[in-house]
């Protein structure tokens, strides 16, 4: 579940009043034609109740520069943290990816979320999201796999 209202997060920022919300997707209206730097981070995965460490795989961080046009609407879907496992389930969910796309769903930049873990005593890098075009394999059967990223630069 994503946000249900904008709140005051953008108040006082350079993009104050430029962001609206529709079905948990933020929509930003580009104020001026030019090059914009966009940074996205995938959400972390959840962890099982029996896990010694209390964080899942880490989401990846991606940064890119893009040429955007005045009044173009950019859609932003921010990944949410993976669910935490409970005693009867013990497993957990992977973190959600963060997506920034043009109005016609053409991707600009995407950051994969981290894998969920079950019962871990230390952080394992195979649970983290990958910066490659394929995800990580995870670590044995108790773990989910880290997501992948995708970028597309349009100039």
PDB file of C-alpha atoms in Angstrom:
ATOM      1  CA  UNK A   1       0.000   0.000   0.000  1.00  0.00           C
ATOM      2  CA  UNK A   2       1.344   3.375  -1.004  1.00  0.00           C
ATOM      3  CA  UNK A   3       0.420   6.842   0.223  1.00  0.00           C
ATOM      4  CA  UNK A   4      -3.234   7.877   0.338  1.00  0.00           C
ATOM      5  CA  UNK A   5      -2.540  11.615   0.621  1.00  0.00           C
ATOM      6  CA  UNK A   6       0.324  13.978  -0.155  1.00  0.00           C
ATOM      7  CA  UNK A   7       0.541  15.496   3.320  1.00  0.00           C
ATOM      8  CA  UNK A   8       3.099  18.218   4.032  1.00  0.00           C
ATOM      9  CA  UNK A   9       6.204  16.388   2.764  1.00  0.00           C
ATOM     10  CA  UNK A  10       6.576  18.701  -0.264  1.00  0.00           C
ATOM     11  CA  UNK A  11       5.742  21.930   1.628  1.00  0.00           C
ATOM     12  CA  UNK A  12       8.530  24.457   1.254  1.00  0.00           C
ATOM     13  CA  UNK A  13      10.367  22.324  -1.335  1.00  0.00           C
ATOM     14  CA  UNK A  14      11.093  23.546  -4.862  1.00  0.00           C
ATOM     15  CA  UNK A  15       8.347  21.212  -6.128  1.00  0.00           C
ATOM     16  CA  UNK A  16       5.682  22.366  -3.634  1.00  0.00           C
ATOM     17  CA  UNK A  17       2.266  22.346  -5.360  1.00  0.00           C
ATOM     18  CA  UNK A  18       3.533  20.379  -8.379  1.00  0.00           C
ATOM     19  CA  UNK A  19       2.742  16.878  -7.045  1.00  0.00           C
ATOM     20  CA  UNK A  20      -0.686  15.243  -6.979  1.00  0.00           C
ATOM     21  CA  UNK A  21      -1.708  11.724  -5.996  1.00  0.00           C
ATOM     22  CA  UNK A  22      -3.837   9.141  -7.793  1.00  0.00           C
ATOM     23  CA  UNK A  23      -4.170   5.515  -6.576  1.00  0.00           C
ATOM     24  CA  UNK A  24      -0.889   5.720  -4.590  1.00  0.00           C
ATOM     25  CA  UNK A  25       0.992   7.016  -7.647  1.00  0.00           C
ATOM     26  CA  UNK A  26       2.495  10.476  -7.321  1.00  0.00           C
ATOM     27  CA  UNK A  27       2.179  12.637 -10.417  1.00  0.00           C
ATOM     28  CA  UNK A  28       4.651  15.469 -10.867  1.00  0.00           C
ATOM     29  CA  UNK A  29       4.153  18.183 -13.471  1.00  0.00           C
ATOM     30  CA  UNK A  30       7.496  19.303 -14.910  1.00  0.00           C
ATOM     31  CA  UNK A  31       7.780  23.086 -14.381  1.00  0.00           C
ATOM     32  CA  UNK A  32      10.470  23.865 -17.002  1.00  0.00           C
ATOM     33  CA  UNK A  33      12.033  22.045 -19.976  1.00  0.00           C
ATOM     34  CA  UNK A  34      15.545  20.965 -19.109  1.00  0.00           C
ATOM     35  CA  UNK A  35      17.792  18.333 -17.598  1.00  0.00           C
ATOM     36  CA  UNK A  36      16.688  16.850 -14.288  1.00  0.00           C
ATOM     37  CA  UNK A  37      18.566  14.551 -11.925  1.00  0.00           C
ATOM     38  CA  UNK A  38      16.341  11.782 -10.546  1.00  0.00           C
ATOM     39  CA  UNK A  39      17.325   9.529  -7.640  1.00  0.00           C
ATOM     40  CA  UNK A  40      15.314   6.440  -6.688  1.00  0.00           C
ATOM     41  CA  UNK A  41      15.774   3.782  -4.009  1.00  0.00           C
ATOM     42  CA  UNK A  42      14.013   0.414  -3.816  1.00  0.00           C
ATOM     43  CA  UNK A  43      12.469  -0.574  -0.496  1.00  0.00           C
ATOM     44  CA  UNK A  44      14.085  -3.031   1.885  1.00  0.00           C
ATOM     45  CA  UNK A  45      12.698  -6.524   2.288  1.00  0.00           C
ATOM     46  CA  UNK A  46      10.994  -7.746   5.414  1.00  0.00           C
ATOM     47  CA  UNK A  47      12.418 -10.180   7.968  1.00  0.00           C
ATOM     48  CA  UNK A  48      11.087 -13.238   9.745  1.00  0.00           C
ATOM     49  CA  UNK A  49      10.101 -13.152  13.391  1.00  0.00           C
ATOM     50  CA  UNK A  50      12.885 -15.611  14.276  1.00  0.00           C
ATOM     51  CA  UNK A  51      15.565 -13.624  12.481  1.00  0.00           C
ATOM     52  CA  UNK A  52      18.412 -12.271  14.603  1.00  0.00           C
ATOM     53  CA  UNK A  53      18.961  -9.326  12.285  1.00  0.00           C
ATOM     54  CA  UNK A  54      15.955  -7.076  11.981  1.00  0.00           C
ATOM     55  CA  UNK A  55      16.215  -5.917   8.379  1.00  0.00           C
ATOM     56  CA  UNK A  56      15.748  -7.640   5.049  1.00  0.00           C
ATOM     57  CA  UNK A  57      17.691  -7.233   1.839  1.00  0.00           C
ATOM     58  CA  UNK A  58      18.472  -3.656   0.904  1.00  0.00           C
ATOM     59  CA  UNK A  59      16.914  -1.927  -2.085  1.00  0.00           C
ATOM     60  CA  UNK A  60      19.215  -0.506  -4.742  1.00  0.00           C
ATOM     61  CA  UNK A  61      19.875   3.227  -5.232  1.00  0.00           C
ATOM     62  CA  UNK A  62      19.886   4.573  -8.796  1.00  0.00           C
ATOM     63  CA  UNK A  63      20.600   8.088 -10.087  1.00  0.00           C
ATOM     64  CA  UNK A  64      20.185   9.403 -13.630  1.00  0.00           C
ATOM     65  CA  UNK A  65      19.924  12.641 -15.579  1.00  0.00           C
ATOM     66  CA  UNK A  66      16.980  13.088 -17.933  1.00  0.00           C
ATOM     67  CA  UNK A  67      15.687  15.702 -20.355  1.00  0.00           C
ATOM     68  CA  UNK A  68      12.091  16.512 -19.398  1.00  0.00           C
ATOM     69  CA  UNK A  69       9.606  18.831 -21.086  1.00  0.00           C
ATOM     70  CA  UNK A  70       7.564  21.594 -19.431  1.00  0.00           C
ATOM     71  CA  UNK A  71       4.058  20.402 -18.419  1.00  0.00           C
ATOM     72  CA  UNK A  72       5.001  16.732 -18.949  1.00  0.00           C
ATOM     73  CA  UNK A  73       3.516  14.561 -16.198  1.00  0.00           C
ATOM     74  CA  UNK A  74       5.916  12.107 -14.560  1.00  0.00           C
ATOM     75  CA  UNK A  75       4.461   9.185 -12.583  1.00  0.00           C
ATOM     76  CA  UNK A  76       6.276   8.062  -9.438  1.00  0.00           C
ATOM     77  CA  UNK A  77       5.522   4.859  -7.556  1.00  0.00           C
ATOM     78  CA  UNK A  78       7.572   4.507  -4.375  1.00  0.00           C
ATOM     79  CA  UNK A  79       8.256   0.921  -3.246  1.00  0.00           C
ATOM     80  CA  UNK A  80       7.116  -0.070   0.241  1.00  0.00           C
ATOM     81  CA  UNK A  81       8.999  -2.152   2.819  1.00  0.00           C
ATOM     82  CA  UNK A  82       8.396  -5.910   2.648  1.00  0.00           C
ATOM     83  CA  UNK A  83       6.056  -7.467   5.189  1.00  0.00           C
ATOM     84  CA  UNK A  84       7.451  -9.025   8.337  1.00  0.00           C
ATOM     85  CA  UNK A  85       6.972 -12.738   8.946  1.00  0.00           C
ATOM     86  CA  UNK A  86       4.929 -13.970  11.884  1.00  0.00           C
ATOM     87  CA  UNK A  87       5.188 -17.143  13.952  1.00  0.00           C
ATOM     88  CA  UNK A  88       2.737 -19.101  11.835  1.00  0.00           C
ATOM     89  CA  UNK A  89       4.208 -17.891   8.538  1.00  0.00           C
ATOM     90  CA  UNK A  90       7.900 -17.294   9.402  1.00  0.00           C
ATOM     91  CA  UNK A  91       8.695 -15.977   5.913  1.00  0.00           C
ATOM     92  CA  UNK A  92       8.610 -12.363   4.839  1.00  0.00           C
ATOM     93  CA  UNK A  93       7.959 -10.314   1.748  1.00  0.00           C
ATOM     94  CA  UNK A  94      10.427  -8.626  -0.548  1.00  0.00           C
ATOM     95  CA  UNK A  95      10.643  -4.859  -0.757  1.00  0.00           C
ATOM     96  CA  UNK A  96       8.867  -3.043  -3.544  1.00  0.00           C
ATOM     97  CA  UNK A  97      10.613  -1.414  -6.454  1.00  0.00           C
ATOM     98  CA  UNK A  98      10.478   2.322  -7.034  1.00  0.00           C
ATOM     99  CA  UNK A  99       9.405   3.344 -10.549  1.00  0.00           C
ATOM    100  CA  UNK A 100       9.600   6.682 -12.349  1.00  0.00           C
ATOM    101  CA  UNK A 101       7.885   6.632 -15.745  1.00  0.00           C
ATOM    102  CA  UNK A 102       6.560   9.014 -18.360  1.00  0.00           C
ATOM    103  CA  UNK A 103       2.786   9.365 -18.739  1.00  0.00           C
ATOM    104  CA  UNK A 104       2.683   6.545 -21.345  1.00  0.00           C
ATOM    105  CA  UNK A 105       4.481   4.226 -18.851  1.00  0.00           C
ATOM    106  CA  UNK A 106       7.834   4.523 -20.644  1.00  0.00           C
ATOM    107  CA  UNK A 107      10.402   3.883 -17.880  1.00  0.00           C
ATOM    108  CA  UNK A 108      12.889   6.591 -16.981  1.00  0.00           C
ATOM    109  CA  UNK A 109      14.498   4.915 -13.974  1.00  0.00           C
ATOM    110  CA  UNK A 110      13.606   1.941 -11.770  1.00  0.00           C
ATOM    111  CA  UNK A 111      15.192   0.693  -8.557  1.00  0.00           C
ATOM    112  CA  UNK A 112      14.571  -2.886  -7.389  1.00  0.00           C
ATOM    113  CA  UNK A 113      13.620  -3.728  -3.827  1.00  0.00           C
ATOM    114  CA  UNK A 114      15.555  -6.023  -1.486  1.00  0.00           C
ATOM    115  CA  UNK A 115      14.633  -9.636  -0.855  1.00  0.00           C
ATOM    116  CA  UNK A 116      12.749 -10.825   2.213  1.00  0.00           C
ATOM    117  CA  UNK A 117      14.578 -13.009   4.727  1.00  0.00           C
ATOM    118  CA  UNK A 118      13.415 -15.721   7.076  1.00  0.00           C
ATOM    119  CA  UNK A 119      15.919 -16.622   9.785  1.00  0.00           C
ATOM    120  CA  UNK A 120      19.252 -14.838   9.487  1.00  0.00           C
ATOM    121  CA  UNK A 121      22.040 -14.039  11.926  1.00  0.00           C
ATOM    122  CA  UNK A 122      23.853 -11.573   9.643  1.00  0.00           C
ATOM    123  CA  UNK A 123      23.207  -9.439   6.574  1.00  0.00           C
ATOM    124  CA  UNK A 124      23.843 -11.377   3.358  1.00  0.00           C
ATOM    125  CA  UNK A 125      24.595  -9.404   0.149  1.00  0.00           C
ATOM    126  CA  UNK A 126      22.751 -11.927  -2.050  1.00  0.00           C
ATOM    127  CA  UNK A 127      19.508 -10.664  -0.459  1.00  0.00           C
ATOM    128  CA  UNK A 128      20.158  -7.101  -1.602  1.00  0.00           C
ATOM    129  CA  UNK A 129      18.845  -5.711  -4.863  1.00  0.00           C
ATOM    130  CA  UNK A 130      21.282  -5.758  -7.763  1.00  0.00           C
ATOM    131  CA  UNK A 131      22.480  -2.900  -9.967  1.00  0.00           C
ATOM    132  CA  UNK A 132      22.693  -5.359 -12.869  1.00  0.00           C
ATOM    133  CA  UNK A 133      19.832  -6.175 -15.228  1.00  0.00           C
ATOM    134  CA  UNK A 134      19.261  -9.477 -13.397  1.00  0.00           C
ATOM    135  CA  UNK A 135      18.338  -9.903  -9.755  1.00  0.00           C
ATOM    136  CA  UNK A 136      20.445 -11.651  -7.121  1.00  0.00           C
ATOM    137  CA  UNK A 137      19.768 -15.320  -6.466  1.00  0.00           C
ATOM    138  CA  UNK A 138      19.270 -14.914  -2.718  1.00  0.00           C
ATOM    139  CA  UNK A 139      20.927 -17.093  -0.114  1.00  0.00           C
ATOM    140  CA  UNK A 140      19.634 -20.649   0.181  1.00  0.00           C
ATOM    141  CA  UNK A 141      15.945 -21.425   0.643  1.00  0.00           C
ATOM    142  CA  UNK A 142      15.063 -19.161   3.592  1.00  0.00           C
ATOM    143  CA  UNK A 143      15.630 -16.013   1.569  1.00  0.00           C
ATOM    144  CA  UNK A 144      13.974 -14.101  -1.164  1.00  0.00           C
ATOM    145  CA  UNK A 145      16.041 -12.721  -4.007  1.00  0.00           C
ATOM    146  CA  UNK A 146      17.056  -9.126  -4.474  1.00  0.00           C
ATOM    147  CA  UNK A 147      15.299  -7.256  -7.238  1.00  0.00           C
ATOM    148  CA  UNK A 148      16.848  -5.653 -10.259  1.00  0.00           C
ATOM    149  CA  UNK A 149      17.111  -2.155 -11.585  1.00  0.00           C
ATOM    150  CA  UNK A 150      16.425  -0.772 -14.997  1.00  0.00           C
ATOM    151  CA  UNK A 151      17.284   2.589 -16.428  1.00  0.00           C
ATOM    152  CA  UNK A 152      16.500   4.225 -19.696  1.00  0.00           C
ATOM    153  CA  UNK A 153      17.974   7.537 -20.596  1.00  0.00           C
ATOM    154  CA  UNK A 154      16.118   9.695 -23.065  1.00  0.00           C
ATOM    155  CA  UNK A 155      17.825  12.770 -24.472  1.00  0.00           C
TER     156      UNK A 155
END
